Amino acid sequence: MLETNLTGAFLGIRSVAPSMRKAGGGSIVNVSSIAGLHAIPNLLAYGASKWGLRGLTRTTAYELAHNKIRVNAVHPGIIDTPLAHDLVTGNNLVPVDKFAIPRQASTREISNYVLFVASEDAAFSTASEFVADGGFGLGPIL
């Protein structure tokens, strides 16, 4: 989990930073998770990797700022993928009916969000955390 979610991001940044420096700047977007913002039971390694990604994002943003390279993180909530459903029953592993937006995000919604953060429309953001969680962080809406 740490190799994929944290070391993988580090290696990706290390790979693209030289060409971004030569190009005069750019934008790096790390994809984290709500598990990087909230303690979630039974996701110890995943959560630790995503919390670590927050530190990597902020430190890298600081270190690459003088190269005009922005580094931000997107923290998606529950996304409608096979990983969000029980393999046997097909039921949601995380009930979303009590979220402020009572559904899972589509992959298209999250990819569009990442594209926005990478774009010049978000040019004044670096070391920022963009949350697309359908209100998960609010807790259940009663």
Backbone as a chain_set.jsonl record, in Angstrom:
{"seq": "MLETNLTGAFLGIRSVAPSMRKAGGGSIVNVSSIAGLHAIPNLLAYGASKWGLRGLTRTTAYELAHNKIRVNAVHPGIIDTPLAHDLVTGNNLVPVDKFAIPRQASTREISNYVLFVASEDAAFSTASEFVADGGFGLGPIL", "coords": {"N": [[0.822, -1.179, 0.0], [1.873, 1.28, 0.88], [4.008, 1.431, -0.901], [2.723, 1.683, -3.397], [0.877, 3.915, -3.103], [2.307, 6.003, -1.852], [5.18, 5.882, -2.231], [5.053, 5.516, -4.986], [3.885, 7.944, -5.855], [5.894, 9.716, -5.045], [8.033, 8.829, -6.695], [6.908, 9.382, -9.182], [6.702, 12.198, -9.106], [9.417, 12.828, -8.87], [10.238, 11.953, -11.356], [8.949, 13.642, -13.235], [9.565, 16.272, -12.523], [12.133, 17.369, -13.456], [11.696, 17.81, -16.287], [9.557, 19.564, -16.149], [10.733, 21.726, -14.873], [12.519, 22.532, -16.924], [10.628, 23.279, -18.804], [9.63, 25.526, -17.684], [7.75, 25.495, -15.691], [4.686, 24.111, -14.281], [2.092, 21.745, -13.374], [1.343, 19.544, -10.801], [-0.726, 16.978, -9.744], [-1.681, 15.198, -7.052], [-3.482, 12.287, -6.318], [-5.366, 11.711, -3.67], [-7.392, 10.809, -0.994], [-10.486, 10.605, 0.86], [-9.733, 9.194, 3.013], [-7.317, 10.214, 3.627], [-7.89, 12.412, 5.01], [-9.615, 11.87, 7.062], [-9.904, 9.661, 9.824], [-10.469, 6.348, 9.145], [-12.031, 3.404, 9.972], [-10.512, 0.133, 9.759], [-8.875, 0.635, 7.595], [-6.101, 0.969, 7.848], [-3.381, 0.816, 6.633], [-3.918, 1.905, 4.102], [-5.016, 4.408, 4.813], [-2.801, 5.513, 6.205], [-0.99, 5.726, 4.088], [-2.248, 7.628, 2.498], [-2.436, 9.833, 4.227], [0.284, 10.313, 4.449], [0.756, 11.102, 1.833], [-0.349, 13.618, 1.828], [1.566, 15.1, 3.27], [3.761, 14.761, 1.547], [2.78, 16.105, -0.715], [2.503, 18.793, 0.201], [5.14, 19.406, 1.046], [6.567, 19.032, -1.332], [5.331, 20.968, -2.909], [6.287, 23.269, -1.673], [9.068, 22.974, -2.107], [9.23, 23.024, -4.911], [8.155, 25.401, -5.698], [9.702, 27.664, -6.427], [10.365, 26.99, -8.965], [8.141, 27.441, -10.408], [6.281, 25.404, -10.338], [3.336, 23.981, -9.528], [1.876, 22.116, -6.887], [-0.642, 20.065, -5.918], [-3.356, 18.419, -4.145], [-6.006, 16.11, -4.658], [-8.839, 14.988, -2.992], [-10.842, 12.535, -3.26], [-14.137, 11.27, -2.514], [-16.307, 8.513, -2.03], [-16.218, 6.547, -4.839], [-17.929, 5.403, -7.696], [-17.002, 2.517, -8.439], [-15.881, -0.883, -9.04], [-14.53, -1.489, -6.641], [-15.976, -0.228, -4.688], [-18.127, -1.729, -4.043], [-19.667, -4.625, -2.608], [-18.445, -7.746, -3.502], [-20.003, -10.037, -3.63], [-22.75, -9.448, -2.998], [-23.126, -7.028, -4.282], [-23.856, -4.752, -3.022], [-23.343, -1.401, -1.735], [-20.245, -0.8, -0.154], [-19.743, 1.272, 1.552], [-22.288, 2.986, 2.948], [-24.056, 5.533, 1.318], [-26.332, 6.979, 1.532], [-26.867, 8.821, 3.54], [-25.192, 10.931, 3.134], [-24.535, 14.395, 2.342], [-24.706, 14.761, -0.398], [-26.281, 12.294, -1.648], [-25.021, 9.892, -2.974], [-22.662, 7.936, -4.894], [-19.637, 9.219, -6.358], [-19.076, 9.703, -9.855], [-16.599, 8.277, -12.014], [-15.961, 10.043, -14.013], [-16.699, 12.533, -12.949], [-14.735, 12.863, -10.945], [-12.373, 12.733, -12.457], [-12.708, 15.025, -14.042], [-12.539, 16.926, -12.043], [-9.874, 16.629, -11.222], [-8.647, 17.45, -13.606], [-9.432, 20.152, -13.603], [-8.005, 21.099, -11.316], [-5.406, 20.743, -12.213], [-5.334, 22.562, -14.259], [-4.916, 25.897, -15.721], [-6.95, 27.37, -14.675], [-6.879, 26.969, -11.995], [-4.641, 28.285, -11.188], [-3.696, 29.802, -9.049], [-3.348, 28.202, -6.922], [-1.457, 26.199, -4.795], [-0.032, 23.557, -2.911], [-2.476, 22.947, -1.979], [-5.546, 21.412, -0.878], [-7.985, 19.767, -2.422], [-11.242, 18.88, -2.04], [-13.515, 16.427, -2.904], [-16.007, 15.065, -1.921], [-18.718, 14.599, -1.663], [-19.874, 15.551, 0.62], [-19.111, 13.907, 2.685], [-17.332, 14.551, 4.764], [-18.876, 16.114, 6.407], [-20.323, 14.442, 7.931], [-23.128, 12.273, 8.813], [-26.17, 13.41, 7.374], [-28.913, 14.425, 8.992]], "CA": [[0.0, 0.0, 0.0], [2.772, 2.437, 0.927], [4.783, 1.462, -2.147], [1.89, 2.19, -4.481], [0.248, 5.223, -2.879], [3.222, 7.048, -1.402], [6.427, 5.795, -2.995], [4.702, 5.729, -6.396], [3.715, 9.39, -6.068], [7.231, 10.305, -4.939], [8.789, 8.504, -7.904], [6.292, 10.122, -10.279], [7.137, 13.593, -8.994], [10.853, 12.863, -9.18], [10.401, 11.734, -12.795], [8.454, 14.743, -14.07], [10.056, 17.591, -12.101], [13.161, 17.955, -14.325], [11.139, 18.331, -17.54], [8.728, 20.72, -15.809], [11.676, 22.834, -14.654], [12.986, 22.974, -18.243], [9.493, 23.9, -19.491], [9.297, 26.794, -17.026], [6.682, 25.341, -14.703], [3.686, 23.085, -14.537], [1.165, 21.399, -12.308], [1.296, 18.149, -10.371], [-1.902, 16.707, -8.919], [-1.679, 13.901, -6.387], [-4.824, 11.829, -5.996], [-5.392, 11.154, -2.331], [-8.639, 10.156, -0.627], [-11.031, 11.058, 2.137], [-8.98, 8.483, 4.051], [-6.187, 11.069, 3.947], [-8.417, 13.543, 5.784], [-10.405, 11.345, 8.176], [-9.577, 8.303, 10.256], [-11.511, 5.429, 8.701], [-11.724, 2.073, 10.523], [-10.134, -0.994, 8.907], [-8.084, 1.08, 6.445], [-4.878, 1.486, 8.455], [-2.29, 1.034, 5.678], [-4.402, 2.837, 3.083], [-5.095, 5.727, 5.435], [-1.447, 6.002, 6.467], [-0.376, 6.114, 2.817], [-2.884, 8.863, 2.016], [-1.985, 10.911, 5.109], [1.653, 10.598, 4.02], [0.677, 11.817, 0.564], [-0.594, 15.033, 2.16], [2.864, 15.687, 3.596], [4.546, 14.789, 0.32], [2.233, 17.161, -1.569], [2.828, 20.117, 0.747], [6.588, 19.612, 1.024], [6.968, 19.181, -2.727], [4.873, 22.288, -3.356], [7.243, 24.238, -1.127], [10.368, 22.82, -2.744], [9.182, 23.292, -6.352], [7.512, 26.702, -5.949], [10.615, 28.575, -7.138], [10.402, 26.539, -10.355], [6.794, 27.683, -10.961], [5.569, 24.135, -10.404], [2.311, 23.877, -8.492], [1.615, 20.739, -6.463], [-1.885, 20.033, -5.157], [-3.941, 17.089, -3.934], [-7.455, 15.929, -4.737], [-9.292, 13.984, -2.027], [-12.18, 12.067, -3.611], [-14.907, 10.416, -1.62], [-16.64, 7.191, -2.555], [-16.372, 6.589, -6.295], [-18.658, 4.244, -8.211], [-16.129, 1.55, -9.113], [-16.073, -2.203, -8.412], [-13.99, -1.506, -5.284], [-16.933, 0.377, -3.756], [-19.263, -2.635, -3.897], [-19.434, -5.991, -2.149], [-18.333, -8.614, -4.676], [-21.051, -11.062, -3.628], [-24.097, -8.877, -3.018], [-23.209, -5.825, -5.106], [-24.223, -3.61, -2.182], [-22.291, -0.428, -1.43], [-19.487, -1.087, 1.059], [-19.967, 2.446, 2.401], [-23.599, 3.559, 2.633], [-23.95, 6.952, 0.977], [-27.664, 7.577, 1.575], [-26.919, 9.883, 4.546], [-24.293, 12.019, 2.751], [-25.206, 15.594, 1.835], [-25.003, 14.366, -1.773], [-26.459, 10.866, -1.311], [-24.666, 8.964, -4.046], [-21.234, 7.843, -5.161], [-19.174, 10.036, -7.479], [-18.695, 8.97, -11.061], [-15.187, 8.453, -12.355], [-15.894, 11.249, -14.848], [-16.706, 13.706, -12.063], [-13.443, 13.002, -10.276], [-11.352, 13.067, -13.461], [-12.9, 16.441, -14.381], [-12.045, 17.682, -10.901], [-8.414, 16.604, -11.331], [-8.301, 18.312, -14.736], [-9.56, 21.537, -13.147], [-6.901, 21.419, -10.407], [-4.191, 20.803, -13.031], [-5.444, 23.604, -15.283], [-4.611, 27.292, -15.395], [-8.068, 27.917, -13.899], [-6.501, 26.84, -10.588], [-3.245, 28.737, -11.196], [-3.304, 30.459, -7.799], [-3.358, 27.188, -5.864], [-0.402, 25.206, -4.631], [-0.089, 22.953, -1.569], [-3.889, 22.972, -1.609], [-6.253, 20.14, -0.818], [-9.297, 19.902, -3.033], [-12.057, 17.784, -1.528], [-14.7, 16.084, -3.689], [-16.443, 13.921, -1.116], [-20.175, 14.509, -1.55], [-20.286, 15.928, 1.974], [-18.701, 12.88, 3.646], [-16.689, 15.196, 5.902], [-19.892, 16.715, 7.283], [-20.98, 13.4, 8.713], [-24.479, 11.98, 8.333], [-27.151, 14.482, 7.361], [-30.111, 13.862, 9.63]], "C": [[0.877, 1.258, 0.0], [3.583, 2.562, -0.356], [3.971, 2.089, -3.28], [1.472, 3.643, -4.248], [1.211, 6.333, -2.497], [4.531, 7.023, -2.195], [6.162, 6.033, -4.478], [4.541, 7.198, -6.726], [5.066, 10.097, -6.016], [8.033, 10.071, -6.216], [8.227, 9.234, -9.122], [6.729, 11.585, -10.281], [8.602, 13.719, -9.392], [11.087, 12.711, -10.683], [10.003, 12.941, -13.63], [9.039, 16.102, -13.722], [11.145, 18.153, -13.017], [12.606, 18.533, -15.632], [10.229, 19.534, -17.278], [9.608, 21.944, -15.538], [12.124, 23.406, -15.998], [11.883, 23.707, -18.999], [9.083, 25.232, -18.856], [8.147, 26.704, -16.051], [5.729, 24.233, -15.073], [2.838, 22.824, -13.319], [1.209, 19.898, -12.061], [0.076, 18.003, -9.483], [-1.783, 15.298, -8.369], [-3.109, 13.524, -6.043], [-4.768, 11.094, -4.662], [-6.749, 10.501, -2.104], [-9.202, 10.834, 0.611], [-10.338, 10.354, 3.291], [-7.686, 9.208, 4.401], [-6.594, 12.282, 4.753], [-9.125, 13.105, 7.055], [-9.894, 9.953, 8.551], [-10.745, 7.398, 9.896], [-11.141, 4.03, 9.185], [-11.408, 1.051, 9.438], [-9.362, -0.601, 7.649], [-6.739, 1.644, 6.896], [-3.788, 1.791, 7.426], [-2.698, 2.03, 4.603], [-4.439, 4.252, 3.639], [-3.718, 6.316, 5.692], [-0.773, 6.465, 5.179], [-0.958, 7.431, 2.312], [-2.573, 10.056, 2.917], [-0.55, 11.288, 4.747], [1.693, 11.383, 2.721], [0.388, 13.295, 0.782], [0.727, 15.734, 2.454], [3.76, 15.797, 2.379], [4.088, 15.933, -0.579], [2.67, 18.536, -1.076], [4.33, 20.399, 0.697], [7.085, 19.818, -0.401], [6.523, 20.521, -3.28], [5.838, 23.371, -2.894], [8.564, 24.18, -1.899], [10.368, 23.172, -4.232], [8.579, 24.654, -6.694], [8.414, 27.64, -6.741], [10.806, 28.175, -8.598], [9.067, 26.735, -11.067], [6.043, 26.381, -11.212], [4.618, 24.084, -9.216], [2.098, 22.402, -8.16], [0.405, 20.76, -5.532], [-2.354, 18.59, -4.991], [-5.456, 17.153, -4.09], [-7.811, 14.785, -3.802], [-10.715, 13.549, -2.397], [-12.823, 11.261, -2.484], [-15.136, 9.069, -2.265], [-16.948, 7.302, -4.044], [-17.028, 5.292, -6.752], [-17.75, 3.394, -9.093], [-16.378, 0.189, -8.463], [-15.555, -2.271, -6.976], [-14.959, -0.955, -4.244], [-18.112, -0.542, -3.445], [-18.817, -4.009, -3.383], [-19.45, -6.905, -3.366], [-19.457, -9.639, -4.772], [-22.429, -10.437, -3.818], [-24.255, -7.704, -3.971], [-23.584, -4.589, -4.319], [-23.025, -2.68, -1.984], [-21.576, -0.847, -0.147], [-19.62, 0.055, 2.063], [-21.326, 3.015, 2.029], [-23.476, 5.063, 2.393], [-25.285, 7.685, 1.117], [-27.786, 8.699, 2.598], [-25.936, 11.018, 4.253], [-25.117, 13.218, 2.304], [-25.586, 15.408, 0.365], [-25.075, 12.839, -1.721], [-26.241, 9.897, -2.47], [-23.145, 8.881, -4.119], [-20.884, 8.78, -6.316], [-18.92, 9.146, -8.684], [-17.201, 9.195, -11.302], [-14.989, 9.714, -13.197], [-15.874, 12.504, -13.979], [-15.339, 13.933, -11.425], [-12.35, 13.349, -11.283], [-11.491, 14.52, -13.909], [-12.379, 17.353, -13.275], [-10.516, 17.758, -10.936], [-7.955, 17.498, -12.474], [-8.404, 19.785, -14.361], [-8.362, 21.937, -12.29], [-5.589, 21.542, -11.183], [-4.173, 22.01, -13.955], [-5.029, 24.988, -14.777], [-5.765, 27.965, -14.652], [-7.802, 27.828, -12.406], [-5.071, 27.338, -10.37], [-2.787, 29.389, -9.901], [-3.281, 29.484, -6.632], [-2.11, 26.329, -5.935], [-0.4, 24.784, -3.171], [-1.524, 22.917, -1.057], [-4.483, 21.574, -1.649], [-7.683, 20.364, -1.306], [-10.124, 18.665, -2.679], [-13.309, 17.624, -2.401], [-15.308, 14.851, -3.043], [-17.954, 13.797, -0.951], [-20.695, 14.864, -0.162], [-19.92, 14.903, 3.026], [-18.152, 13.512, 4.917], [-17.653, 15.877, 6.855], [-20.469, 15.706, 8.253], [-22.381, 13.172, 8.184], [-25.379, 13.206, 8.416], [-28.459, 13.888, 7.88], [-31.371, 14.517, 9.134]], "O": [[0.651, 2.182, -0.781], [3.818, 3.669, -0.842], [4.477, 2.925, -4.028], [1.692, 4.499, -5.105], [0.95, 7.499, -2.794], [4.934, 8.037, -2.764], [6.96, 6.683, -5.153], [5.011, 7.654, -7.768], [5.351, 10.969, -6.837], [8.639, 10.997, -6.755], [8.983, 9.658, -9.996], [7.081, 12.139, -11.323], [8.975, 14.61, -10.156], [12.036, 13.282, -11.222], [10.653, 13.236, -14.633], [9.012, 17.007, -14.557], [11.088, 19.34, -13.337], [13.001, 19.626, -16.04], [10.145, 20.432, -18.115], [9.266, 23.06, -15.927], [12.111, 24.622, -16.193], [12.158, 24.644, -19.747], [8.283, 25.976, -19.426], [7.617, 27.73, -15.623], [5.933, 23.51, -16.049], [2.861, 23.586, -12.352], [1.123, 19.094, -12.989], [-0.137, 18.805, -8.574], [-1.784, 14.324, -9.121], [-3.866, 14.349, -5.532], [-4.199, 10.008, -4.55], [-7.205, 9.719, -2.938], [-8.493, 11.547, 1.321], [-10.346, 10.848, 4.419], [-7.026, 8.85, 5.376], [-5.75, 13.092, 5.137], [-9.226, 13.871, 8.013], [-9.501, 9.171, 7.685], [-11.881, 7.654, 10.295], [-10.07, 3.52, 8.856], [-11.965, 1.098, 8.341], [-9.211, -1.414, 6.737], [-6.29, 2.672, 6.39], [-3.317, 2.926, 7.358], [-1.913, 2.903, 4.233], [-3.948, 5.187, 3.006], [-3.49, 7.496, 5.425], [-0.068, 7.474, 5.172], [-0.234, 8.257, 1.757], [-2.456, 11.179, 2.427], [-0.209, 12.47, 4.742], [2.563, 12.232, 2.53], [0.834, 14.136, 0.0], [0.981, 16.828, 1.951], [4.443, 16.804, 2.194], [4.914, 16.651, -1.141], [3.155, 19.352, -1.86], [4.744, 21.504, 0.346], [7.928, 20.68, -0.65], [7.257, 21.15, -4.042], [6.163, 24.286, -3.651], [9.107, 25.212, -2.294], [11.401, 23.579, -4.764], [8.504, 25.016, -7.868], [7.94, 28.341, -7.635], [11.354, 28.948, -9.384], [8.877, 26.259, -12.186], [5.273, 26.264, -12.166], [5.035, 24.138, -8.06], [2.134, 21.547, -9.044], [0.433, 21.402, -4.482], [-1.823, 17.669, -5.612], [-6.096, 18.129, -3.699], [-7.164, 13.738, -3.815], [-11.685, 14.126, -1.906], [-12.152, 10.667, -1.64], [-14.267, 8.544, -2.961], [-17.83, 8.059, -4.452], [-16.713, 4.214, -6.248], [-17.731, 3.531, -10.316], [-17.031, 0.125, -7.422], [-16.086, -3.035, -6.171], [-14.784, -1.188, -3.048], [-18.997, -0.176, -2.672], [-17.723, -4.478, -3.695], [-20.375, -6.841, -4.176], [-19.824, -10.062, -5.869], [-23.187, -10.849, -4.696], [-25.361, -7.406, -4.422], [-23.63, -3.491, -4.873], [-21.869, -3.096, -2.054], [-22.224, -1.208, 0.836], [-19.61, -0.167, 3.274], [-21.507, 3.482, 0.905], [-22.859, 5.775, 3.185], [-25.361, 8.885, 0.848], [-28.741, 9.473, 2.526], [-25.846, 11.969, 5.03], [-26.279, 13.065, 1.928], [-26.654, 15.841, -0.066], [-24.043, 12.168, -1.747], [-27.153, 9.182, -2.887], [-22.436, 9.661, -3.483], [-21.734, 9.095, -7.149], [-18.587, 7.97, -8.538], [-16.626, 10.183, -10.845], [-13.955, 10.374, -13.096], [-15.114, 13.434, -14.249], [-14.849, 15.061, -11.373], [-11.487, 14.177, -10.991], [-10.48, 15.185, -14.134], [-11.841, 18.426, -13.548], [-9.935, 18.82, -10.708], [-6.976, 18.23, -12.329], [-7.556, 20.584, -14.757], [-7.769, 22.993, -12.509], [-4.747, 22.37, -10.836], [-3.104, 22.437, -14.391], [-4.825, 25.207, -13.583], [-5.574, 29.026, -14.058], [-8.435, 28.539, -11.625], [-4.375, 26.865, -9.472], [-1.583, 29.514, -9.68], [-3.203, 29.9, -5.476], [-1.754, 25.803, -6.989], [-0.733, 25.58, -2.293], [-1.76, 22.865, 0.15], [-3.998, 20.684, -2.348], [-8.473, 21.064, -0.672], [-9.736, 17.54, -2.991], [-14.061, 18.577, -2.604], [-15.154, 13.735, -3.539], [-18.42, 12.967, -0.17], [-21.823, 14.519, 0.191], [-20.376, 15.012, 4.164], [-18.464, 13.065, 6.021], [-17.29, 16.186, 7.989], [-21.038, 16.076, 9.28], [-22.786, 13.806, 7.209], [-25.353, 13.945, 9.401], [-29.028, 12.974, 7.283], [-32.466, 14.159, 9.57]]}, "num_chains": 1, "name": "protein.A"}
